[in-house]
CSV table of C-alpha atoms in Angstrom, one decimal:
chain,number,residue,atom,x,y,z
G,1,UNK,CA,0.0,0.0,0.0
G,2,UNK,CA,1.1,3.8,-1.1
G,3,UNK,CA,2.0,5.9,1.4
G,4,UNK,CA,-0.2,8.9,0.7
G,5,UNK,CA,1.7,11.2,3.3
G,6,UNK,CA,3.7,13.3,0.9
G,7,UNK,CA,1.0,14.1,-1.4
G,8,UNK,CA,-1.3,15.4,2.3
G,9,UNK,CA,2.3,16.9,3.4
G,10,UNK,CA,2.1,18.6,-0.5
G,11,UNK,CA,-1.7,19.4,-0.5
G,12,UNK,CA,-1.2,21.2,3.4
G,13,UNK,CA,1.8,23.2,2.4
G,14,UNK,CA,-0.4,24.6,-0.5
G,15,UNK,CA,-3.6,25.3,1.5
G,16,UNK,CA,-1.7,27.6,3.7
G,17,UNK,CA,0.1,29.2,1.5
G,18,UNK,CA,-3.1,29.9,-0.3
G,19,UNK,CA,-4.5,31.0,3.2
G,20,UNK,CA,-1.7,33.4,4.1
G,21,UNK,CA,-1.9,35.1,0.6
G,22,UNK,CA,-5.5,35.4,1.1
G,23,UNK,CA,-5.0,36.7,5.0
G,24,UNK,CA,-2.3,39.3,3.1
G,25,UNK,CA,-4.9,40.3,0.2
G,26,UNK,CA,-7.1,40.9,2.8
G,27,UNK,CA,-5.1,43.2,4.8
G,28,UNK,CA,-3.9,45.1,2.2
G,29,UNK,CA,-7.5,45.6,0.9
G,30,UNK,CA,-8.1,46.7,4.3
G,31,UNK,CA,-5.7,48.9,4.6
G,32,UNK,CA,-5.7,50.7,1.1
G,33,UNK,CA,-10.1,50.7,1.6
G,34,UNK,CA,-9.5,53.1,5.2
G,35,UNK,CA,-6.9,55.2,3.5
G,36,UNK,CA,-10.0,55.8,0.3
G,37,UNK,CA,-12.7,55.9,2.7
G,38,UNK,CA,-10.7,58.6,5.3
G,39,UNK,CA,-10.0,60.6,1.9
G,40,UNK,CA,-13.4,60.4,0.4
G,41,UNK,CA,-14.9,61.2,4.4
G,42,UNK,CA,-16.7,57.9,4.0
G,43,UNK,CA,-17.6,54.8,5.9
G,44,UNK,CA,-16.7,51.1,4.6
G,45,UNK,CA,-18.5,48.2,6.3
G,46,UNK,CA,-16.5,45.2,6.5
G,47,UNK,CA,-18.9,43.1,4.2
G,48,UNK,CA,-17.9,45.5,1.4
G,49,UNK,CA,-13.9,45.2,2.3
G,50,UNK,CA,-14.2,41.9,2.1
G,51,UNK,CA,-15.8,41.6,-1.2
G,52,UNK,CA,-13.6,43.7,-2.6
G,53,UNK,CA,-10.6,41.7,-1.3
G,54,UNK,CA,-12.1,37.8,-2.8
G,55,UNK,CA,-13.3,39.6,-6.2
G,56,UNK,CA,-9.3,40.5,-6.2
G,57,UNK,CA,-8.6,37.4,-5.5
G,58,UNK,CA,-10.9,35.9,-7.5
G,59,UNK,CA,-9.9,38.2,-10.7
G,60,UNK,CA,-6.1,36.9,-9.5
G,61,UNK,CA,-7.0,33.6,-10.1
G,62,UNK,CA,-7.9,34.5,-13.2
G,63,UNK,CA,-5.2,36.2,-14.4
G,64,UNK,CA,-3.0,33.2,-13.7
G,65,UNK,CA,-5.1,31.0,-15.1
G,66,UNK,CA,-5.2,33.5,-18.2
G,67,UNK,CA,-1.4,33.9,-18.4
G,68,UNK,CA,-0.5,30.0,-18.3
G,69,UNK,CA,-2.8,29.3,-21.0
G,70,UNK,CA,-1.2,32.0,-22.8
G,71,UNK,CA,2.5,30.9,-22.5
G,72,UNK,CA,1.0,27.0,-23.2
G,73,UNK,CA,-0.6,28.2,-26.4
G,74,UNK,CA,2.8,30.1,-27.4
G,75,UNK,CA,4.2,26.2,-26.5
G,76,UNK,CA,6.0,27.6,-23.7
G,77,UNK,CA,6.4,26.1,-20.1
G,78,UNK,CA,7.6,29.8,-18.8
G,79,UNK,CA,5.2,32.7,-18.7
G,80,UNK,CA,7.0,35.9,-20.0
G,81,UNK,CA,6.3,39.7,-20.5
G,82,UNK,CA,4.3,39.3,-23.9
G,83,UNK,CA,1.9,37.1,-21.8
G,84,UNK,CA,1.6,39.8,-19.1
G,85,UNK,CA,1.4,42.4,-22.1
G,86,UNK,CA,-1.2,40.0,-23.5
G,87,UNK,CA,-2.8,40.0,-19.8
G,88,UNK,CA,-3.1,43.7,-20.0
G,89,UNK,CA,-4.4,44.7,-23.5
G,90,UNK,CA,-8.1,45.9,-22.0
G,91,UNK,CA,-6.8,48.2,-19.9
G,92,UNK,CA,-5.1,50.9,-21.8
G,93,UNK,CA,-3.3,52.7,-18.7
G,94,UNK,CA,-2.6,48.8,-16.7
G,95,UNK,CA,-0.8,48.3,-20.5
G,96,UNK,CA,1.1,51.0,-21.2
G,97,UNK,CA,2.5,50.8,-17.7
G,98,UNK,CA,3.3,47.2,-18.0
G,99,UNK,CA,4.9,48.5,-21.1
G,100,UNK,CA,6.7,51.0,-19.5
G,101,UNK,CA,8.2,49.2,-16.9
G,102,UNK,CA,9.4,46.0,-19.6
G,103,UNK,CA,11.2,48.8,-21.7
G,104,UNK,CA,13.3,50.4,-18.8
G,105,UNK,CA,14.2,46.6,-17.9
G,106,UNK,CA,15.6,46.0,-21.0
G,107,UNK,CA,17.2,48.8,-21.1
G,108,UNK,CA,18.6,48.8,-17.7
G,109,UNK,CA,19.5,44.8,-18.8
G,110,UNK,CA,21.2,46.2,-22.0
G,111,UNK,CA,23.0,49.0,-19.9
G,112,UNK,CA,24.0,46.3,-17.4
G,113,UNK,CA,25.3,43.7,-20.4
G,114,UNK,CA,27.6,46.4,-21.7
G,115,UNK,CA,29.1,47.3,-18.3
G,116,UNK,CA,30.2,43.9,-18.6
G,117,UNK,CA,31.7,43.4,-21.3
G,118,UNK,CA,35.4,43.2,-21.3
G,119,UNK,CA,37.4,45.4,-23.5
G,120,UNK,CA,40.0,43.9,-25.3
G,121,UNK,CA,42.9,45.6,-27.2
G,122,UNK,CA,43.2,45.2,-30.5
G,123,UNK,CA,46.5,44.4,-31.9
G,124,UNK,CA,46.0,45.5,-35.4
G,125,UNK,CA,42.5,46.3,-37.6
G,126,UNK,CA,42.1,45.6,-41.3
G,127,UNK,CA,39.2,48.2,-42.7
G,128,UNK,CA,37.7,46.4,-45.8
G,129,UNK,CA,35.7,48.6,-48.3
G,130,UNK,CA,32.8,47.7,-50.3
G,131,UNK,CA,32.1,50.6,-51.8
G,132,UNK,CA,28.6,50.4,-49.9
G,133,UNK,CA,26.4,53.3,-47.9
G,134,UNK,CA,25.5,51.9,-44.9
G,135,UNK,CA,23.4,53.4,-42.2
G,136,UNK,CA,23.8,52.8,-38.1
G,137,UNK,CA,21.2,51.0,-37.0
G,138,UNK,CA,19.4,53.0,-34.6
G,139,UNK,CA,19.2,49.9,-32.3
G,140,UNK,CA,22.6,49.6,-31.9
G,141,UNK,CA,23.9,52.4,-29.6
């Protein structure tokens, strides 16, 4: 007979994970809804916090979901920026912020790659001519 205790051990680890996240959403639903409601000079029951915080959780779920499927139809087994992008398209401001953000990466990535790079001395050069124009490409500064 299979020992089963693993998959419980597995299956317990996940639930309270799940619960602390949930605990967490909560709290920072809380937290952000009294900083609103003191702004606004209004009153939030705790009924209404709450609903807030499991429609965030539910619309998290979603996302995930939303994301995975992306990256599997892409025949990926990692989720990347595009997805997110993907994620995002509906809401114009969420997007171009997510946008935003993924260029100054890259860039910042770029920057950091060239800091890298060791310089080595060149011994001698040989210029070869074609006799062809060619423009920089803007990319490559």
């Amino acid at each position: 007979m299979a020992d089963n205790t693993d998959t419980f051990d597995i299956d317990d680890e996940q639930l309270e994970i799940r619960q602390r996240l949930k605990a967490a959403l909560y709290y920072t639903t809380l937290k952000i809804s009294n900083e609103l409601a003191e702004e606004k000079e209004v009153t939030l029951s705790r009924q209404v916090v709450a609903s807030i915080a499991e429609t965030t959780w539910s619309q998290c779920q979603q996302f995930a979901e939303d994301l995975e499927m992306f990256a599997k139809h892409a025949k990926r087994s990692t989720i990347n920026a595009d997805d997110v992008k993907l994620l995002t398209r509906r809401s114009h401001k969420l997007h171009n912020f997510i946008s935003q953000k993924h260029e100054a990466y890259l860039e910042e990535k770029q920057e950091s790659r060239r800091a890298k790079k060791p310089r080595t001395k060149k011994s001698s050069s040989v210029t070869v001519s074609t006799g062809l124009d060619v423009e920089e490409d803007s990319n490559m500064d």
